[in-house]
mmCIF file of C-alpha atoms and ligand atoms in Angstrom:
data_model
loop_
_atom_site.group_PDB
_atom_site.id
_atom_site.type_symbol
_atom_site.label_atom_id
_atom_site.label_comp_id
_atom_site.label_asym_id
_atom_site.label_seq_id
_atom_site.Cartn_x
_atom_site.Cartn_y
_atom_site.Cartn_z
ATOM 1 C CA MET A 1 114.295 130.915 103.371
ATOM 2 C CA SER A 2 110.936 132.555 102.727
ATOM 3 C CA LYS A 3 107.840 130.555 103.486
ATOM 4 C CA PRO A 4 106.892 128.217 100.613
ATOM 5 C CA ILE A 5 103.703 128.733 98.632
ATOM 6 C CA LEU A 6 101.671 125.523 98.829
ATOM 7 C CA TRP A 7 99.038 124.490 96.307
ATOM 8 C CA ILE A 8 96.792 121.609 97.334
ATOM 9 C CA VAL A 9 95.724 119.874 94.113
ATOM 10 C CA ILE A 10 92.393 118.063 94.294
ATOM 11 C CA PRO A 11 90.857 116.097 91.398
ATOM 12 C CA CYS A 12 87.055 116.074 91.481
ATOM 13 C CA TYR A 13 84.711 113.978 89.401
ATOM 14 C CA ASN A 14 80.993 114.116 90.256
ATOM 15 C CA GLU A 15 81.703 115.086 93.836
ATOM 16 C CA GLU A 16 78.866 117.505 94.640
ATOM 17 C CA LYS A 17 77.989 115.455 97.716
ATOM 18 C CA VAL A 18 81.380 115.448 99.363
ATOM 19 C CA LEU A 19 82.871 118.810 98.317
ATOM 20 C CA PRO A 20 80.779 120.936 100.690
ATOM 21 C CA ILE A 21 82.118 118.787 103.547
ATOM 22 C CA THR A 22 85.780 118.569 102.596
ATOM 23 C CA ALA A 23 86.424 121.968 100.972
ATOM 24 C CA PRO A 24 86.273 123.848 104.323
ATOM 25 C CA MET A 25 88.644 121.238 105.768
ATOM 26 C CA PHE A 26 91.249 121.953 103.074
ATOM 27 C CA LEU A 27 90.838 125.699 103.571
ATOM 28 C CA GLN A 28 91.257 125.313 107.312
ATOM 29 C CA LYS A 29 94.407 123.277 106.750
ATOM 30 C CA ILE A 30 95.978 126.000 104.610
ATOM 31 C CA LYS A 31 95.087 128.607 107.208
ATOM 32 C CA THR A 32 96.552 126.649 110.131
ATOM 33 C CA LEU A 33 99.707 125.870 108.165
ATOM 34 C CA ALA A 34 100.027 129.582 107.390
ATOM 35 C CA GLU A 35 99.436 130.464 111.038
ATOM 36 C CA LYS A 36 102.138 128.023 112.062
ATOM 37 C CA GLU A 37 104.384 129.911 109.626
ATOM 38 C CA MET A 38 105.080 126.719 107.699
ATOM 39 C CA VAL A 39 103.632 127.938 104.401
ATOM 40 C CA SER A 40 102.921 131.313 102.843
ATOM 41 C CA ASP A 41 99.495 132.912 103.094
ATOM 42 C CA LYS A 42 99.508 132.981 99.292
ATOM 43 C CA SER A 43 98.901 129.213 99.352
ATOM 44 C CA ARG A 44 95.903 127.931 97.441
ATOM 45 C CA VAL A 45 93.438 125.049 97.259
ATOM 46 C CA LEU A 46 93.192 124.110 93.564
ATOM 47 C CA PHE A 47 90.226 121.990 92.498
ATOM 48 C CA VAL A 48 90.495 120.230 89.155
ATOM 49 C CA ASN A 49 87.074 119.473 87.769
ATOM 50 C CA ASP A 50 87.476 116.333 85.681
ATOM 51 C CA GLY A 51 84.500 116.830 83.372
ATOM 52 C CA SER A 52 81.890 116.236 86.076
ATOM 53 C CA LYS A 53 78.304 115.774 85.015
ATOM 54 C CA ASP A 54 76.788 117.122 88.228
ATOM 55 C CA ALA A 55 77.089 120.506 89.960
ATOM 56 C CA THR A 56 80.738 120.069 90.961
ATOM 57 C CA TRP A 57 82.045 122.912 88.775
ATOM 58 C CA GLU A 58 79.332 125.335 89.946
ATOM 59 C CA LEU A 59 80.285 124.484 93.527
ATOM 60 C CA ILE A 60 83.961 125.116 92.823
ATOM 61 C CA CYS A 61 83.135 128.497 91.251
ATOM 62 C CA LYS A 62 81.049 129.367 94.292
ATOM 63 C CA PHE A 63 83.918 128.495 96.660
ATOM 64 C CA ALA A 64 86.286 130.606 94.555
ATOM 65 C CA GLN A 65 83.997 133.591 94.919
ATOM 66 C CA GLU A 66 83.680 133.157 98.653
ATOM 67 C CA ASP A 67 87.354 132.807 99.517
ATOM 68 C CA GLU A 68 90.425 133.791 97.539
ATOM 69 C CA HIS A 69 92.301 130.714 98.751
ATOM 70 C CA PHE A 70 90.021 128.549 96.612
ATOM 71 C CA ILE A 71 90.660 128.361 92.899
ATOM 72 C CA GLY A 72 89.639 125.866 90.241
ATOM 73 C CA ILE A 73 90.281 124.682 86.726
ATOM 74 C CA SER A 74 88.002 122.587 84.602
ATOM 75 C CA GLN A 75 88.990 119.932 82.096
ATOM 76 C CA SER A 76 87.076 119.959 78.836
ATOM 77 C CA ARG A 77 85.838 116.427 79.528
ATOM 78 C CA ASN A 78 86.429 113.475 81.825
ATOM 79 C CA ARG A 79 89.974 112.230 81.319
ATOM 80 C CA GLY A 80 90.454 110.163 84.446
ATOM 81 C CA HIS A 81 92.014 110.703 87.806
ATOM 82 C CA GLN A 82 95.684 110.570 86.731
ATOM 83 C CA ASN A 83 95.274 113.196 84.016
ATOM 84 C CA ALA A 84 93.282 115.423 86.357
ATOM 85 C CA VAL A 85 96.055 115.329 88.960
ATOM 86 C CA LEU A 86 98.673 115.998 86.292
ATOM 87 C CA ALA A 87 96.693 118.968 84.956
ATOM 88 C CA GLY A 88 96.518 120.410 88.468
ATOM 89 C CA LEU A 89 100.213 119.869 89.192
ATOM 90 C CA MET A 90 101.288 121.513 85.952
ATOM 91 C CA GLU A 91 98.915 124.416 86.541
ATOM 92 C CA ALA A 92 100.405 124.885 89.999
ATOM 93 C CA LYS A 93 103.957 124.766 88.679
ATOM 94 C CA GLU A 94 103.246 127.302 85.945
ATOM 95 C CA ASN A 95 101.737 129.697 88.430
ATOM 96 C CA GLY A 96 104.781 129.823 90.640
ATOM 97 C CA CYS A 97 104.015 127.620 93.617
ATOM 98 C CA ASP A 98 106.880 126.120 95.631
ATOM 99 C CA ILE A 99 105.220 122.898 96.699
ATOM 100 C CA THR A 100 102.120 120.925 95.726
ATOM 101 C CA ILE A 101 100.227 118.304 97.666
ATOM 102 C CA SER A 102 97.863 116.119 95.644
ATOM 103 C CA ILE A 103 94.997 114.513 97.528
ATOM 104 C CA ASP A 104 91.570 113.036 96.730
ATOM 105 C CA CYS A 105 88.585 115.196 97.529
ATOM 106 C CA ASP A 106 86.633 112.569 99.476
ATOM 107 C CA GLY A 107 88.383 112.943 102.835
ATOM 108 C CA GLN A 108 89.643 109.337 102.809
ATOM 109 C CA ASP A 109 93.234 110.460 103.107
ATOM 110 C CA ASP A 110 94.055 112.099 106.418
ATOM 111 C CA ILE A 111 94.333 115.838 105.768
ATOM 112 C CA ASP A 112 96.295 116.296 108.998
ATOM 113 C CA ALA A 113 99.223 114.350 107.535
ATOM 114 C CA MET A 114 99.976 117.505 105.526
ATOM 115 C CA ASP A 115 101.692 119.169 108.489
ATOM 116 C CA GLU A 116 104.241 116.386 108.620
ATOM 117 C CA MET A 117 104.634 116.414 104.848
ATOM 118 C CA VAL A 118 105.438 120.117 104.809
ATOM 119 C CA GLN A 119 107.789 119.645 107.751
ATOM 120 C CA LYS A 120 109.673 116.919 105.848
ATOM 121 C CA TYR A 121 109.906 119.288 102.884
ATOM 122 C CA LEU A 122 111.307 122.012 105.128
ATOM 123 C CA ASP A 123 113.801 119.408 106.372
ATOM 124 C CA GLY A 124 115.039 118.824 102.841
ATOM 125 C CA ALA A 125 112.847 116.236 101.108
ATOM 126 C CA GLU A 126 111.640 117.177 97.627
ATOM 127 C CA VAL A 127 109.016 114.429 97.388
ATOM 128 C CA VAL A 128 107.016 113.165 100.372
ATOM 129 C CA TYR A 129 104.861 110.074 99.851
ATOM 130 C CA GLY A 130 101.760 109.572 101.955
ATOM 131 C CA VAL A 131 101.642 105.891 102.909
ATOM 132 C CA ARG A 132 98.572 104.190 104.320
ATOM 133 C CA SER A 133 99.404 102.581 107.614
ATOM 134 C CA ARG A 134 96.146 100.654 107.870
ATOM 135 C CA ARG A 135 93.410 99.731 105.507
ATOM 136 C CA ASP A 136 90.816 98.709 108.071
ATOM 137 C CA THR A 137 88.116 100.816 106.496
ATOM 138 C CA ASP A 138 88.569 99.250 103.057
ATOM 139 C CA THR A 139 86.636 96.108 102.291
ATOM 140 C CA PHE A 140 88.607 92.869 102.377
ATOM 141 C CA PHE A 141 88.295 92.668 98.619
ATOM 142 C CA LYS A 142 89.666 96.166 98.012
ATOM 143 C CA ARG A 143 92.521 95.556 100.425
ATOM 144 C CA PHE A 144 93.380 92.190 98.946
ATOM 145 C CA THR A 145 93.341 93.410 95.348
ATOM 146 C CA ALA A 146 95.166 96.644 96.163
ATOM 147 C CA GLU A 147 97.962 94.989 98.141
ATOM 148 C CA GLY A 148 98.274 92.225 95.552
ATOM 149 C CA PHE A 149 98.680 94.968 92.979
ATOM 150 C CA TYR A 150 101.643 96.553 94.777
ATOM 151 C CA HIS A 151 103.359 93.160 95.107
ATOM 152 C CA LEU A 152 102.730 92.350 91.452
ATOM 153 C CA MET A 153 104.037 95.729 90.316
ATOM 154 C CA ASN A 154 107.231 95.284 92.305
ATOM 155 C CA ALA A 155 107.676 91.725 91.052
ATOM 156 C CA LEU A 156 107.342 93.035 87.506
ATOM 157 C CA GLY A 157 110.079 95.538 88.069
ATOM 158 C CA ALA A 158 108.123 98.773 88.546
ATOM 159 C CA ASP A 159 109.552 100.707 91.448
ATOM 160 C CA ILE A 160 106.496 101.912 93.349
ATOM 161 C CA VAL A 161 106.080 102.798 97.015
ATOM 162 C CA PHE A 162 104.023 100.194 98.896
ATOM 163 C CA ASN A 163 100.544 101.349 99.923
ATOM 164 C CA HIS A 164 101.089 104.814 98.507
ATOM 165 C CA ALA A 165 98.384 106.124 96.198
ATOM 166 C CA ASP A 166 98.243 109.689 94.981
ATOM 167 C CA TYR A 167 98.553 111.576 98.252
ATOM 168 C CA ARG A 168 101.967 113.175 98.015
ATOM 169 C CA LEU A 169 103.937 116.366 98.278
ATOM 170 C CA ILE A 170 106.043 117.342 95.266
ATOM 171 C CA SER A 171 108.266 120.402 95.120
ATOM 172 C CA ALA A 172 108.228 122.724 92.115
ATOM 173 C CA ARG A 173 111.823 121.727 91.377
ATOM 174 C CA VAL A 174 110.756 118.095 90.903
ATOM 175 C CA LEU A 175 107.717 119.147 88.861
ATOM 176 C CA GLU A 176 110.028 121.094 86.568
ATOM 177 C CA SER A 177 111.877 117.868 85.745
ATOM 178 C CA PHE A 178 108.650 115.900 85.733
ATOM 179 C CA ALA A 179 107.263 118.112 82.970
ATOM 180 C CA ASP A 180 109.906 116.598 80.677
ATOM 181 C CA TYR A 181 108.259 113.182 80.960
ATOM 182 C CA LYS A 182 106.057 113.528 77.928
ATOM 183 C CA GLU A 183 104.308 110.176 77.878
ATOM 184 C CA VAL A 184 100.583 110.066 77.300
ATOM 185 C CA ASN A 185 100.027 106.863 79.292
ATOM 186 C CA ILE A 186 100.599 108.238 82.733
ATOM 187 C CA PHE A 187 100.795 106.393 85.995
ATOM 188 C CA LEU A 188 101.950 109.004 88.468
ATOM 189 C CA ARG A 189 102.840 106.818 91.392
ATOM 190 C CA GLY A 190 105.245 104.874 89.196
ATOM 191 C CA MET A 191 106.648 107.907 87.426
ATOM 192 C CA VAL A 192 107.405 110.154 90.382
ATOM 193 C CA PRO A 193 110.023 107.740 91.831
ATOM 194 C CA LEU A 194 111.691 107.677 88.392
ATOM 195 C CA VAL A 195 112.395 111.408 88.587
ATOM 196 C CA GLY A 196 114.547 110.861 91.665
ATOM 197 C CA PHE A 197 115.402 113.644 94.188
ATOM 198 C CA PRO A 198 115.482 113.134 97.985
ATOM 199 C CA SER A 199 112.209 111.677 99.204
ATOM 200 C CA ALA A 200 110.533 110.825 102.502
ATOM 201 C CA THR A 201 107.349 109.082 103.583
ATOM 202 C CA VAL A 202 104.621 109.997 106.025
ATOM 203 C CA SER A 203 102.185 107.350 107.200
ATOM 204 C CA TYR A 204 98.547 108.049 107.882
ATOM 205 C CA GLU A 205 95.331 106.156 108.459
ATOM 206 C CA ARG A 206 92.884 105.855 105.636
ATOM 207 C CA HIS A 207 89.312 106.770 106.519
ATOM 208 C CA GLU A 208 85.947 106.015 104.994
ATOM 209 C CA ARG A 209 84.730 108.210 102.167
ATOM 210 C CA LEU A 210 82.853 111.118 103.821
ATOM 211 C CA ALA A 211 80.046 111.132 101.240
ATOM 212 C CA GLY A 212 79.264 110.049 97.709
ATOM 213 C CA GLU A 213 80.511 106.902 96.047
ATOM 214 C CA SER A 214 83.814 105.519 94.803
ATOM 215 C CA HIS A 215 84.525 105.942 91.099
ATOM 216 C CA TYR A 216 86.890 103.012 91.065
ATOM 217 C CA PRO A 217 84.942 99.843 90.411
ATOM 218 C CA LEU A 218 86.866 96.646 89.726
ATOM 219 C CA SER A 219 87.016 97.310 85.981
ATOM 220 C CA LYS A 220 88.721 100.693 86.463
ATOM 221 C CA MET A 221 91.092 99.230 89.065
ATOM 222 C CA LEU A 222 92.123 96.492 86.660
ATOM 223 C CA ALA A 223 92.599 99.039 83.878
ATOM 224 C CA LEU A 224 94.792 101.144 86.177
ATOM 225 C CA ALA A 225 96.831 98.099 87.202
ATOM 226 C CA PHE A 226 97.305 97.069 83.579
ATOM 227 C CA ASP A 227 98.297 100.587 82.571
ATOM 228 C CA GLY A 228 100.664 100.791 85.487
ATOM 229 C CA ILE A 229 102.408 97.561 84.605
ATOM 230 C CA THR A 230 102.641 98.083 80.860
ATOM 231 C CA SER A 231 103.695 101.707 81.059
ATOM 232 C CA LEU A 232 106.506 101.002 83.485
ATOM 233 C CA SER A 233 107.880 97.601 82.598
ATOM 234 C CA ASN A 234 108.721 95.382 79.648
ATOM 235 C CA LYS A 235 108.854 92.296 81.822
ATOM 236 C CA PRO A 236 105.494 90.854 80.676
ATOM 237 C CA ILE A 237 106.839 90.612 77.136
ATOM 238 C CA ARG A 238 109.903 88.804 78.388
ATOM 239 C CA LEU A 239 107.764 86.484 80.521
ATOM 240 C CA ILE A 240 105.775 85.680 77.403
ATOM 241 C CA THR A 241 108.910 84.777 75.504
ATOM 242 C CA GLY A 242 109.917 82.543 78.405
ATOM 243 C CA ALA A 243 106.491 80.933 78.550
ATOM 244 C CA GLY A 244 106.559 80.418 74.770
ATOM 245 C CA ILE A 245 109.887 78.615 74.974
ATOM 246 C CA ILE A 246 108.690 76.375 77.818
ATOM 247 C CA VAL A 247 105.417 75.522 76.066
ATOM 248 C CA SER A 248 107.254 74.747 72.821
ATOM 249 C CA LEU A 249 109.639 72.446 74.688
ATOM 250 C CA ILE A 250 106.746 70.620 76.289
ATOM 251 C CA SER A 251 104.989 70.184 72.934
ATOM 252 C CA PHE A 252 108.255 68.973 71.395
ATOM 253 C CA ILE A 253 108.570 66.326 74.098
ATOM 254 C CA GLY A 254 104.909 65.434 73.467
ATOM 255 C CA VAL A 255 105.594 64.932 69.753
ATOM 256 C CA ILE A 256 108.527 62.631 70.490
ATOM 257 C CA TRP A 257 106.391 60.707 72.923
ATOM 258 C CA ALA A 258 103.652 60.330 70.273
ATOM 259 C CA ILE A 259 106.167 59.066 67.714
ATOM 260 C CA VAL A 260 107.557 56.541 70.184
ATOM 261 C CA GLN A 261 104.019 55.379 70.990
ATOM 262 C CA ALA A 262 103.186 55.025 67.287
ATOM 263 C CA ALA A 263 106.420 53.090 66.639
ATOM 264 C CA MET A 264 105.522 50.708 69.431
ATOM 265 C CA GLY A 265 102.224 50.107 67.648
ATOM 266 C CA SER A 266 99.914 51.443 70.367
ATOM 267 C CA VAL A 267 96.369 52.194 69.300
ATOM 268 C CA VAL A 268 95.624 55.818 68.532
ATOM 269 C CA ALA A 269 94.776 57.617 71.748
ATOM 270 C CA GLY A 270 91.474 59.468 71.984
ATOM 271 C CA TRP A 271 91.092 62.837 70.325
ATOM 272 C CA ALA A 272 90.351 64.480 73.677
ATOM 273 C CA SER A 273 93.998 64.898 74.579
ATOM 274 C CA THR A 274 94.734 66.402 71.160
ATOM 275 C CA VAL A 275 91.916 68.876 71.433
ATOM 276 C CA CYS A 276 93.084 69.837 74.938
ATOM 277 C CA ILE A 277 96.569 70.574 73.705
ATOM 278 C CA VAL A 278 95.334 72.548 70.710
ATOM 279 C CA CYS A 279 93.043 74.615 72.899
ATOM 280 C CA PHE A 280 95.782 75.181 75.438
ATOM 281 C CA MET A 281 98.210 76.333 72.797
ATOM 282 C CA GLY A 282 95.568 78.553 71.233
ATOM 283 C CA GLY A 283 94.868 80.158 74.596
ATOM 284 C CA VAL A 284 98.517 80.780 75.333
ATOM 285 C CA GLN A 285 98.993 82.367 71.922
ATOM 286 C CA LEU A 286 95.973 84.615 72.320
ATOM 287 C CA ILE A 287 97.177 85.861 75.692
ATOM 288 C CA CYS A 288 100.617 86.529 74.234
ATOM 289 C CA LEU A 289 99.137 88.421 71.322
ATOM 290 C CA GLY A 290 96.966 90.390 73.715
ATOM 291 C CA VAL A 291 99.884 91.526 75.832
ATOM 292 C CA ILE A 292 101.999 92.417 72.829
ATOM 293 C CA GLY A 293 99.004 94.216 71.344
ATOM 294 C CA GLU A 294 98.689 96.203 74.556
ATOM 295 C CA TYR A 295 102.234 97.493 74.152
ATOM 296 C CA ILE A 296 101.685 98.270 70.473
ATOM 297 C CA GLY A 297 98.537 100.179 71.430
ATOM 298 C CA LYS A 298 100.625 102.172 73.896
ATOM 299 C CA ILE A 299 103.199 102.958 71.203
ATOM 300 C CA TYR A 300 100.360 104.034 68.923
ATOM 301 C CA MET A 301 98.996 106.451 71.506
ATOM 302 C CA GLU A 302 102.452 107.801 72.314
ATOM 303 C CA THR A 303 103.281 108.478 68.663
ATOM 304 C CA LYS A 304 100.124 110.543 68.324
ATOM 305 C CA ALA A 305 101.332 112.661 71.256
ATOM 306 C CA ARG A 306 97.881 114.006 71.965
ATOM 307 C CA PRO A 307 97.524 116.561 74.763
ATOM 308 C CA ARG A 308 97.219 114.891 78.123
ATOM 309 C CA TYR A 309 94.651 117.347 79.377
ATOM 310 C CA ILE A 310 92.747 120.309 78.016
ATOM 311 C CA ILE A 311 91.738 123.042 80.417
ATOM 312 C CA SER A 312 88.564 124.729 79.272
ATOM 313 C CA GLU A 313 87.899 127.085 82.169
ATOM 314 C CA ARG A 314 89.545 128.654 85.173
ATOM 315 C CA THR A 315 87.755 130.223 88.103
ATOM 316 C CA TRP A 316 89.895 133.338 87.959
ATOM 317 C CA ALA A 317 89.739 133.922 84.189
ATOM 318 C CA PRO A 318 88.445 131.554 81.548
ATOM 319 C CA TYR A 319 91.119 130.448 79.022
ATOM 320 C CA GLU A 320 93.760 132.671 80.578
ATOM 321 C CA ARG A 321 96.921 130.881 81.586
ATOM 322 C CA LYS A 322 98.588 132.746 84.399
ATOM 323 C CA TYR A 323 97.082 133.164 87.795
ATOM 324 C CA HIS A 324 98.053 136.354 89.599
ATOM 325 C CA GLY A 325 96.743 135.791 93.097
HETATM 326 N N1 UDP B 401 88.398 111.127 90.101
HETATM 327 C C1 UDP B 401 88.641 111.922 88.973
HETATM 328 N N2 UDP B 401 88.305 111.417 87.733
HETATM 329 C C2 UDP B 401 87.769 110.169 87.563
HETATM 330 C C3 UDP B 401 87.554 109.371 88.724
HETATM 331 C C4 UDP B 401 87.889 109.875 89.967
HETATM 332 O O1 UDP B 401 89.138 113.043 89.080
HETATM 333 O O2 UDP B 401 87.486 109.786 86.429
HETATM 334 C C5 UDP B 401 88.762 111.659 91.432
HETATM 335 C C6 UDP B 401 87.653 111.619 92.462
HETATM 336 O O3 UDP B 401 86.848 112.764 92.419
HETATM 337 C C7 UDP B 401 88.434 111.536 93.771
HETATM 338 C C8 UDP B 401 89.680 110.757 93.373
HETATM 339 O O4 UDP B 401 89.776 110.854 91.949
HETATM 340 O O5 UDP B 401 88.846 112.798 94.242
HETATM 341 C C9 UDP B 401 89.632 109.319 93.811
HETATM 342 O O6 UDP B 401 88.439 108.694 93.386
HETATM 343 P P1 UDP B 401 87.586 107.728 94.318
HETATM 344 O O7 UDP B 401 87.520 108.276 95.704
HETATM 345 O O8 UDP B 401 86.297 107.515 93.627
HETATM 346 O O9 UDP B 401 88.464 106.402 94.296
HETATM 347 P P2 UDP B 401 88.800 105.405 95.534
HETATM 348 O O10 UDP B 401 89.257 106.249 96.667
HETATM 349 O O11 UDP B 401 87.545 104.687 95.821
HETATM 350 O O12 UDP B 401 89.885 104.521 94.981
HETATM 351 MG MG1 MG B 402 88.310 107.699 97.505
#
């Protein structure tokens, strides 16, 4: 078997502070892997600029001029991390790579885990998930919310790998099948397991961000969690039906109780309890409507079938599709 061509896919959004530190690390990794004869020297580091507002794209262009192993594409505007990774993976697939590894550009994920990932690929795995062995460097809050998220997702029936984010190796064969998943609401870490193929995991320690700041405040994390759950599972709708039935039963019992009380001639109880029940029911109904609305919104977006990413520039040739490196 000839040595596989590896493309490292790196989404970047306003990362001018950290790129000068991590880019040489990625380059070095490709070179050592090539020296170890594990990957081809035609391997590339692909930066995906996700509509950054700072000098990220200029930096990427500069890297591309300095070393042929660096290449970049730019999205026409910020579309979010998941779409940026997808754009990069599809670009890599279309340009004839054999394997891709997606990783964040901030150095939080251990770059050295790539050796083991490639080795597992050479041993037959088509997908290799990077799994965080420790989260010591995350704040308690981040750890608590993140781990709660994985448990919740599994409880709701979405098959995702515990403590695995978006650091993973995917072979071109898997990407070929993955391209047939046309949904607009994408949640990669839930979708990749759906494609199947032999997989393996590699555990690594998660570090601190090397520079710059996280782009995932609580609001974005919640949005991601909500997207993840609703794009992978219908269980919330079923839970709502269940909750509706239970609440109706309780109210039915309450009505009977009220009738019995009235028949026994008890004085009318205070209005407080009535108001409480009305409010409670109103709240339950609003939540139910919200969740159902969320699914309808998803259907709406899917029926539009808008493009999931739009590439406006490439470091090797603006607007041109194929890369001939
Ligand atoms: N990112 C992106 N688009 C966005 C937000 C983030 O491409 O809208 C990239 C970002 O540049 C980084 C990765 O996604 O490479 C992860 O983001 P970050 O490190 O801010 O998230 P955290 O590690 O704190 O969850
Ligand atoms: Mg990060």
